[in-house]
Amino acid sequence: AAGVIQSPRHLIKEKRETATLKCYPIPRHDTVYWYQQGPGQDPQFLISFYEKMQSDKGSIPDRFSAQQFSDYHSELNMSSLELGDSALYFCATTNGGEYNEQFFGPGTRLTVL
Amino acid sequence: QKEVEQNSGPLSVPEGAIASLNCTYSDRGSQSFFWYRQYSGKSPELIMSIYSNGDKEDGRFTAQLNKASQYVSLLIRDSQPSDSATYLCAVIHSGGSNYKLTFGKGTLLTVNP
């Protein structure tokens, strides 16, 4: 079965640079969630989109923005990168349904030097 | 106090034994409960979902939910070394149309051959 696709899988940036992470949902999944997982931490919710509209916002810095496009893929844009932004970034997608089971992509490992 | 609590472990069991993982949550109105397995450096993999009080079995895995006690558990029967991973309990809280996952810090399980 098709899974969630994320790109790039690894990204190395310098401080103050920008980064763009992409997420391609499982076919027919219309909702995307972004999570950040620091070393030794549990995933923390950043932001979500349903039908191309932002549906919820968590602990996402103002330096970050995101959107969902007409084909339901989503992009997380990160500017003025800081060392503390180094983490695994996952997107998870769902088609809603009664239980809203979320399926995670393989993640993007961002390293800020 | 974190909204979802898990024993961080590590939990070590011999191969073939039953591993028992526990999770408590603070929001009494929480509606959906999930167990994810996460290997080091990989993405969370959904292994069980449970929404109603009682037990739910899927192969070697059994999830148990007790909403009155705000408690959810995962039993892994006939544990295998390949089960060695961090197990994340996740909850969807009640209210509105926001279905973000809130995770516990995870329990590290080691199955010894």
Short mmCIF file of C-alpha atoms in Angstrom, two decimals:
data_model
loop_
_atom_site.label_atom_id
_atom_site.label_comp_id
_atom_site.label_asym_id
_atom_site.label_seq_id
_atom_site.Cartn_x
_atom_site.Cartn_y
_atom_site.Cartn_z
CA ALA A 1 0.00 0.00 0.00
CA ALA A 2 1.12 3.52 -0.71
CA GLY A 3 2.59 5.36 2.24
CA VAL A 4 3.28 8.94 3.19
CA ILE A 5 6.23 10.42 1.34
CA GLN A 6 8.50 13.08 2.79
CA SER A 7 11.36 14.90 1.17
CA PRO A 8 14.14 15.46 1.64
CA ARG A 9 15.00 12.69 4.07
CA HIS A 10 18.06 14.50 5.37
CA LEU A 11 18.86 18.19 5.33
CA ILE A 12 21.85 20.09 6.65
CA LYS A 13 21.63 23.86 6.98
CA GLU A 14 23.59 26.67 8.54
CA LYS A 15 22.15 29.00 11.18
CA ARG A 16 19.91 31.71 9.77
CA GLU A 17 19.29 29.78 6.55
CA THR A 18 15.89 28.64 5.33
CA ALA A 19 14.54 25.16 4.74
CA THR A 20 11.49 23.70 3.03
CA LEU A 21 10.16 20.27 3.96
CA LYS A 22 7.60 18.49 1.82
CA CYS A 23 4.94 15.92 2.62
CA TYR A 24 2.91 13.88 0.15
CA PRO A 25 -0.10 12.16 1.78
CA ILE A 26 -1.40 8.68 1.26
CA PRO A 27 -3.88 8.83 -1.66
CA ARG A 28 -7.31 10.10 -0.58
CA HIS A 29 -5.96 11.44 2.71
CA ASP A 30 -7.01 15.08 2.96
CA THR A 31 -5.59 16.00 6.36
CA VAL A 32 -1.95 16.60 7.16
CA TYR A 33 -0.32 17.01 10.58
CA TRP A 34 3.27 18.15 11.17
CA TYR A 35 5.21 17.02 14.24
CA GLN A 36 8.67 17.85 15.52
CA GLN A 37 10.67 15.31 17.50
CA GLY A 38 13.83 16.43 19.26
CA PRO A 39 16.47 13.96 20.47
CA GLY A 40 15.05 11.76 23.20
CA GLN A 41 11.70 13.54 23.04
CA ASP A 42 8.21 12.57 22.01
CA PRO A 43 6.72 14.10 18.86
CA GLN A 44 5.26 17.55 19.39
CA PHE A 45 2.42 18.84 17.24
CA LEU A 46 3.23 21.87 15.11
CA ILE A 47 0.37 22.53 12.71
CA SER A 48 -2.34 20.78 10.73
CA PHE A 49 -4.33 21.26 7.54
CA TYR A 50 -7.68 19.94 6.38
CA GLU A 51 -8.86 20.48 2.83
CA LYS A 52 -6.09 23.04 2.25
CA MET A 53 -7.07 25.17 5.24
CA GLN A 54 -5.14 25.41 8.49
CA SER A 55 -7.14 23.49 11.07
CA ASP A 56 -5.02 23.71 14.21
CA LYS A 57 -1.81 25.25 15.41
CA GLY A 58 0.49 24.02 18.15
CA SER A 59 3.90 25.03 19.38
CA ILE A 60 5.12 26.27 16.01
CA PRO A 61 7.57 29.21 16.03
CA ASP A 62 6.61 32.33 14.12
CA ARG A 63 9.66 31.65 11.93
CA PHE A 64 7.87 28.60 10.56
CA SER A 65 4.97 28.59 8.15
CA ALA A 66 3.16 25.88 6.28
CA GLN A 67 0.51 25.34 3.68
CA GLN A 68 -1.41 22.60 1.94
CA PHE A 69 -1.79 22.65 -1.81
CA SER A 70 -4.60 21.64 -4.16
CA ASP A 71 -3.11 18.14 -4.57
CA TYR A 72 -3.10 17.86 -0.73
CA HIS A 73 0.65 17.82 -0.39
CA SER A 74 1.99 20.11 2.30
CA GLU A 75 5.13 22.13 2.77
CA LEU A 76 6.71 23.35 6.00
CA ASN A 77 8.82 26.44 5.50
CA MET A 78 11.40 27.26 8.14
CA SER A 79 13.34 30.52 8.18
CA SER A 80 16.13 31.99 10.32
CA LEU A 81 17.09 28.51 11.40
CA GLU A 82 18.48 28.06 14.87
CA LEU A 83 20.56 25.27 16.37
CA GLY A 84 17.55 24.23 18.42
CA ASP A 85 15.57 23.51 15.26
CA SER A 86 17.68 20.40 14.69
CA ALA A 87 15.19 17.55 14.96
CA LEU A 88 13.19 14.95 13.11
CA TYR A 89 10.19 16.42 11.35
CA PHE A 90 7.33 14.08 10.60
CA CYS A 91 4.14 14.58 8.77
CA ALA A 92 1.20 12.31 9.40
CA THR A 93 -1.87 12.01 7.26
CA THR A 94 -5.40 10.75 7.69
CA ASN A 95 -8.62 10.50 5.74
CA GLY A 96 -10.54 11.36 8.88
CA GLY A 97 -13.08 8.65 9.35
CA GLU A 98 -14.52 7.84 12.73
CA TYR A 99 -11.22 7.48 14.55
CA ASN A 100 -8.78 9.77 12.73
CA GLU A 101 -5.95 7.27 12.66
CA GLN A 102 -2.81 9.05 11.60
CA PHE A 103 -0.08 7.43 9.53
CA PHE A 104 3.40 8.86 9.68
CA GLY A 105 5.86 9.51 6.91
CA PRO A 106 9.52 8.49 7.23
CA GLY A 107 10.50 11.95 8.41
CA THR A 108 13.07 14.58 7.53
CA ARG A 109 16.14 14.80 9.71
CA LEU A 110 17.14 18.46 9.88
CA THR A 111 20.56 19.37 11.19
CA VAL A 112 21.38 23.03 11.76
CA LEU A 113 25.07 23.80 12.10
CA GLN B 1 2.07 17.53 34.59
CA LYS B 2 2.21 16.02 31.14
CA GLU B 3 -1.18 15.14 29.72
CA VAL B 4 -0.13 11.62 28.74
CA GLU B 5 2.09 9.69 31.12
CA GLN B 6 4.09 6.55 30.48
CA ASN B 7 6.75 4.70 32.40
CA SER B 8 9.91 5.57 30.53
CA GLY B 9 11.48 2.22 31.25
CA PRO B 10 13.57 0.68 30.04
CA LEU B 11 11.45 -2.43 30.25
CA SER B 12 13.38 -5.60 29.66
CA VAL B 13 11.71 -8.96 29.06
CA PRO B 14 13.01 -12.33 27.86
CA GLU B 15 12.05 -13.62 24.45
CA GLY B 16 8.68 -15.35 24.53
CA ALA B 17 7.44 -13.46 27.59
CA ILE B 18 4.55 -11.00 27.83
CA ALA B 19 5.49 -7.33 27.79
CA SER B 20 3.07 -4.97 29.50
CA LEU B 21 3.11 -1.27 28.71
CA ASN B 22 1.00 1.28 30.56
CA CYS B 23 -0.28 4.77 29.90
CA THR B 24 -2.47 7.24 31.79
CA TYR B 25 -4.05 10.42 30.48
CA SER B 26 -5.46 13.50 32.16
CA ASP B 27 -8.29 14.62 29.86
CA ARG B 28 -11.32 12.62 30.91
CA GLY B 29 -13.07 13.46 27.66
CA SER B 30 -10.35 11.97 25.46
CA GLN B 31 -11.87 9.97 22.68
CA SER B 32 -9.25 7.95 20.81
CA PHE B 33 -6.16 6.14 21.97
CA PHE B 34 -3.26 4.78 19.97
CA TRP B 35 -0.07 2.82 20.40
CA TYR B 36 2.80 3.57 18.08
CA ARG B 37 6.05 1.65 17.80
CA GLN B 38 9.16 3.64 17.00
CA TYR B 39 12.54 2.20 16.20
CA SER B 40 15.50 4.46 16.82
CA GLY B 41 15.74 7.16 14.16
CA LYS B 42 12.60 5.93 12.38
CA SER B 43 9.05 7.20 12.25
CA PRO B 44 6.23 6.12 14.57
CA GLU B 45 4.32 3.12 13.24
CA LEU B 46 0.68 2.68 14.26
CA ILE B 47 0.18 -0.75 15.79
CA MET B 48 -3.08 -0.45 17.76
CA SER B 49 -6.06 1.86 18.05
CA ILE B 50 -8.74 1.62 20.71
CA TYR B 51 -11.82 3.75 21.34
CA SER B 52 -14.14 1.78 23.62
CA ASN B 53 -13.68 0.37 27.09
CA GLY B 54 -12.41 -3.18 27.14
CA ASP B 55 -9.89 -5.18 25.20
CA LYS B 56 -8.94 -5.17 21.55
CA GLU B 57 -6.74 -7.91 20.16
CA ASP B 58 -4.69 -7.97 16.95
CA GLY B 59 -2.31 -10.86 16.59
CA ARG B 60 0.19 -10.78 19.44
CA PHE B 61 -0.97 -7.34 20.56
CA THR B 62 -3.81 -6.55 22.96
CA ALA B 63 -4.83 -3.02 23.86
CA GLN B 64 -6.91 -2.41 26.98
CA LEU B 65 -8.85 0.77 27.74
CA ASN B 66 -10.44 1.84 31.01
CA LYS B 67 -11.90 5.31 30.63
CA ALA B 68 -13.07 5.47 34.25
CA SER B 69 -9.48 5.03 35.40
CA GLN B 70 -8.11 7.03 32.45
CA TYR B 71 -5.79 4.17 31.69
CA VAL B 72 -4.75 2.41 28.50
CA SER B 73 -2.32 -0.47 28.19
CA LEU B 74 -0.65 -2.60 25.57
CA LEU B 75 0.23 -6.26 26.02
CA ILE B 76 2.66 -7.95 23.67
CA ARG B 77 2.51 -11.73 23.85
CA ASP B 78 5.35 -14.02 22.81
CA SER B 79 7.73 -11.07 22.68
CA GLN B 80 10.38 -11.20 20.00
CA PRO B 81 13.73 -9.38 19.78
CA SER B 82 12.27 -7.49 16.80
CA ASP B 83 9.74 -5.97 19.22
CA SER B 84 12.58 -4.05 20.87
CA ALA B 85 11.65 -0.41 20.29
CA THR B 86 10.13 2.61 21.97
CA TYR B 87 6.36 2.37 22.36
CA LEU B 88 4.50 5.66 22.29
CA CYS B 89 1.04 6.09 23.74
CA ALA B 90 -0.94 8.80 21.95
CA VAL B 91 -4.30 10.38 22.67
CA ILE B 92 -6.75 12.53 20.77
CA HIS B 93 -8.37 14.89 23.22
CA SER B 94 -11.98 15.85 23.24
CA GLY B 95 -13.51 18.97 21.86
CA GLY B 96 -13.83 20.78 18.57
CA SER B 97 -12.62 19.46 15.27
CA ASN B 98 -8.95 19.29 16.15
CA TYR B 99 -7.53 15.79 16.16
CA LYS B 100 -3.88 16.31 16.90
CA LEU B 101 -2.08 13.56 18.76
CA THR B 102 -0.64 14.15 22.20
CA PHE B 103 2.09 11.66 23.00
CA GLY B 104 3.56 10.26 26.13
CA LYS B 105 7.33 10.22 26.39
CA GLY B 106 7.44 6.57 25.37
CA THR B 107 8.55 3.34 26.99
CA LEU B 108 11.73 1.70 25.74
CA LEU B 109 11.22 -2.05 25.47
CA THR B 110 14.11 -4.48 25.14
CA VAL B 111 13.41 -8.14 24.39
CA ASN B 112 16.38 -10.31 25.23
CA PRO B 113 17.03 -13.44 23.14
#
